[in-house]
CSV table of C-alpha atoms and ligand atoms in Angstrom, one decimal:
chain,number,residue,atom,x,y,z
W,1,MET,CA,66.4,120.4,117.9
W,2,ILE,CA,62.8,120.4,118.8
W,3,SER,CA,61.4,119.7,122.2
W,4,LYS,CA,59.9,116.4,123.4
W,5,LYS,CA,56.6,118.1,123.7
W,6,MET,CA,56.7,119.4,120.1
W,7,THR,CA,57.9,116.1,118.8
W,8,LYS,CA,54.9,114.4,120.3
W,9,ALA,CA,52.6,116.9,118.9
W,10,LEU,CA,54.1,116.8,115.4
W,11,ASN,CA,53.9,113.0,115.6
W,12,GLY,CA,50.2,113.3,116.5
W,13,GLN,CA,49.7,115.5,113.4
W,14,LEU,CA,51.7,113.0,111.2
W,15,ASN,CA,49.1,110.4,112.3
W,16,LYS,CA,46.2,112.7,111.5
W,17,GLU,CA,47.5,113.4,108.0
W,18,TYR,CA,47.6,109.6,107.3
W,19,HIS,CA,44.1,109.4,108.8
W,20,SER,CA,43.0,112.1,106.4
W,21,ALA,CA,44.5,110.1,103.5
W,22,TYR,CA,42.5,107.1,104.8
W,23,ILE,CA,39.3,109.1,104.8
W,24,TYR,CA,39.8,110.2,101.1
W,25,LEU,CA,40.8,106.7,100.1
W,26,GLY,CA,37.5,105.5,101.7
W,27,LEU,CA,35.4,108.2,100.0
W,28,SER,CA,37.0,107.3,96.7
W,29,ALA,CA,36.1,103.6,97.2
W,30,TRP,CA,32.5,104.6,98.1
W,31,ALA,CA,32.2,107.0,95.1
W,32,SER,CA,33.5,104.4,92.8
W,33,GLU,CA,31.0,101.8,94.1
W,34,LYS,CA,28.1,104.3,93.6
W,35,GLY,CA,29.2,105.0,89.9
W,36,TYR,CA,30.5,108.5,90.5
W,37,ASN,CA,33.9,107.8,88.8
W,38,GLY,CA,34.9,111.4,88.5
W,39,CYS,CA,34.5,112.0,92.3
W,40,ALA,CA,36.3,108.7,93.0
W,41,SER,CA,39.2,110.0,91.0
W,42,TRP,CA,39.0,113.5,92.8
W,43,PHE,CA,39.1,111.8,96.2
W,44,MET,CA,42.0,109.6,95.1
W,45,VAL,CA,43.9,112.8,94.1
W,46,GLN,CA,43.1,114.2,97.6
W,47,TYR,CA,44.4,110.9,99.1
W,48,GLN,CA,47.7,111.5,97.4
W,49,GLU,CA,47.8,115.1,98.7
W,50,GLU,CA,47.3,113.8,102.2
W,51,VAL,CA,50.1,111.4,101.8
W,52,ALA,CA,52.3,114.2,100.6
W,53,HIS,CA,51.3,116.2,103.7
W,54,GLY,CA,52.3,113.3,105.8
W,55,MET,CA,55.7,113.0,104.1
W,56,LYS,CA,56.5,116.6,104.6
W,57,LEU,CA,56.0,116.2,108.4
W,58,PHE,CA,57.9,112.9,108.3
W,59,ASN,CA,60.8,114.6,106.5
W,60,TYR,CA,60.9,117.5,108.9
W,61,LEU,CA,60.9,115.2,112.0
W,62,ASP,CA,63.7,113.2,110.4
W,63,GLU,CA,65.7,116.3,109.5
W,64,GLN,CA,65.4,117.6,113.0
W,65,GLY,CA,66.7,114.3,114.4
W,66,ALA,CA,63.4,113.7,116.3
W,67,SER,CA,61.9,110.3,116.9
W,68,ILE,CA,59.3,109.4,114.4
W,69,GLU,CA,56.3,107.4,115.9
W,70,LEU,CA,54.1,105.6,113.5
W,71,LYS,CA,50.8,105.0,115.3
W,72,ASP,CA,47.7,103.0,114.4
W,73,ILE,CA,45.6,104.7,111.7
W,74,LYS,CA,42.0,105.2,112.8
W,75,ALA,CA,39.5,103.3,110.7
W,76,PHE,CA,37.1,105.2,108.4
W,77,ASN,CA,33.6,104.2,107.4
W,78,PHE,CA,31.4,106.5,105.5
W,79,ALA,CA,27.8,106.3,106.7
W,80,GLY,CA,26.2,108.8,104.4
W,81,THR,CA,24.3,108.0,101.2
W,82,THR,CA,24.9,111.1,99.0
W,83,LEU,CA,27.8,112.9,97.4
W,84,LEU,CA,26.9,116.1,99.1
W,85,GLU,CA,27.1,114.2,102.5
W,86,ALA,CA,30.5,112.9,101.4
W,87,PHE,CA,31.8,116.4,100.7
W,88,GLU,CA,30.2,117.8,103.8
W,89,GLU,CA,31.9,115.2,106.0
W,90,ALA,CA,35.3,115.9,104.2
W,91,PHE,CA,34.8,119.6,104.8
W,92,ALA,CA,34.0,119.2,108.5
W,93,HIS,CA,37.1,117.0,108.8
W,94,GLU,CA,39.2,119.8,107.2
W,95,GLN,CA,37.9,122.4,109.5
W,96,LYS,CA,39.1,120.1,112.4
W,97,MET,CA,42.5,119.8,110.8
W,98,THR,CA,42.7,123.6,110.6
W,99,GLY,CA,42.0,123.8,114.3
W,100,TRP,CA,44.7,121.3,115.1
W,101,LEU,CA,47.3,123.0,113.0
W,102,ASN,CA,46.5,126.3,114.6
W,103,GLU,CA,47.0,124.7,118.0
W,104,LEU,CA,50.4,123.3,116.8
W,105,SER,CA,51.3,126.7,115.7
W,106,ASP,CA,50.4,128.2,119.0
W,107,LEU,CA,52.6,125.6,120.7
W,108,ALA,CA,55.6,126.3,118.4
W,109,MET,CA,55.1,130.0,119.2
W,110,LYS,CA,54.9,129.4,122.9
W,111,GLU,CA,58.2,127.4,122.7
W,112,LYS,CA,59.8,130.0,120.6
W,113,ASP,CA,60.5,127.2,118.1
W,114,HIS,CA,60.8,129.4,115.0
W,115,ALA,CA,61.8,126.7,112.6
W,116,THR,CA,58.8,124.5,113.4
W,117,TYR,CA,56.5,127.6,113.4
W,118,ASN,CA,57.7,128.5,109.9
W,119,MET,CA,57.2,125.0,108.7
W,120,LEU,CA,53.7,124.9,110.2
W,121,GLN,CA,52.6,128.0,108.4
W,122,TRP,CA,52.8,126.2,105.1
W,123,TYR,CA,50.1,123.8,106.5
W,124,VAL,CA,48.0,126.7,107.8
W,125,MET,CA,47.9,128.2,104.3
W,126,GLU,CA,47.3,124.8,102.7
W,127,GLN,CA,44.3,124.5,104.9
W,128,VAL,CA,42.9,127.8,103.6
W,129,GLU,CA,43.0,126.3,100.1
W,130,GLU,CA,41.5,123.1,101.1
W,131,GLU,CA,38.6,124.6,103.0
W,132,ALA,CA,37.9,126.9,100.0
W,133,LEU,CA,38.1,123.9,97.6
W,134,PHE,CA,35.5,121.9,99.6
W,135,SER,CA,33.3,124.7,100.3
W,136,ASP,CA,33.1,125.6,96.5
W,137,ILE,CA,32.2,122.0,95.6
W,138,ILE,CA,29.5,121.9,98.3
W,139,ASP,CA,28.0,125.2,97.0
W,140,LYS,CA,27.9,123.8,93.5
W,141,MET,CA,26.2,120.5,94.8
W,142,LYS,CA,23.6,122.5,96.7
W,143,LEU,CA,22.7,124.4,93.5
W,144,ILE,CA,22.5,121.2,91.5
W,145,GLY,CA,20.4,119.4,94.1
W,146,ASP,CA,19.1,116.1,92.8
W,147,ASN,CA,19.2,117.2,89.2
W,148,GLY,CA,20.8,114.0,87.5
W,149,ASN,CA,22.2,115.9,84.6
W,150,GLY,CA,23.9,118.5,86.8
W,151,LEU,CA,25.4,115.8,89.0
W,152,TYR,CA,26.6,113.9,86.0
W,153,ASN,CA,28.4,117.0,84.7
W,154,LEU,CA,29.9,118.0,88.0
W,155,ASP,CA,31.1,114.4,88.5
W,156,LYS,CA,32.7,114.7,85.0
W,157,GLU,CA,34.3,118.0,85.9
W,158,LEU,CA,35.7,116.8,89.1
W,159,GLY,CA,37.3,113.9,87.3
W,160,GLN,CA,39.6,116.2,85.5
W,161,ARG,CA,41.6,116.9,88.7
W,162,THR,CA,45.1,115.7,88.5
W,163,PHE,CA,47.7,115.3,91.3
W,164,VAL,CA,50.4,117.9,91.7
W,165,ASP,CA,52.5,117.4,94.8
W,166,PRO,CA,51.5,120.5,96.9
W,167,THR,CA,54.8,120.2,98.9
W,168,THR,CA,56.8,121.1,95.8
W,169,GLN,CA,54.7,124.3,95.2
W,170,ALA,CA,55.9,127.6,96.5
R,1,OFO,FE1,46.4,117.5,105.2
R,1,OFO,O1,45.1,118.7,104.7
R,1,OFO,FE2,43.4,117.8,104.5
R,1,OFO,O2,43.4,116.9,105.9
């Protein structure tokens, strides 16, 4: 059984995962509109990953017999104009997510809630992968600059990404 405080905090994170999903869905729509079909598909895969992150938390709360609270999902509007800005905004968002997950881990540790702490470590490690993924793409984009050919090829490369449910991976 998890505490009321932990339940509230995990419900907050559940909402943040769906907000993340919303961000990637929005970036996918933006990229598609701009003709970056590979990136649109890449962001759509990321959207699916975020939904899976949300479901993992949902299932954990359910398993623990905790109340699940589905709050409003904050709107997302991308105000940038370039692919680099889109990935930089996503990267900054992922860094915030890492911070929130670390805070949640701190709370679980403080409450001596070992089960929740263990469950959260999966997210903490997932964030390491996500940050590395975004940072790598940003580096490539900076190298390419506004070289149309380079961007065309990178867009094509990113379009190869396929969805593999991360919550089913060890
Ligand atoms: Fe759920 O990891 Fe990104 O936001």
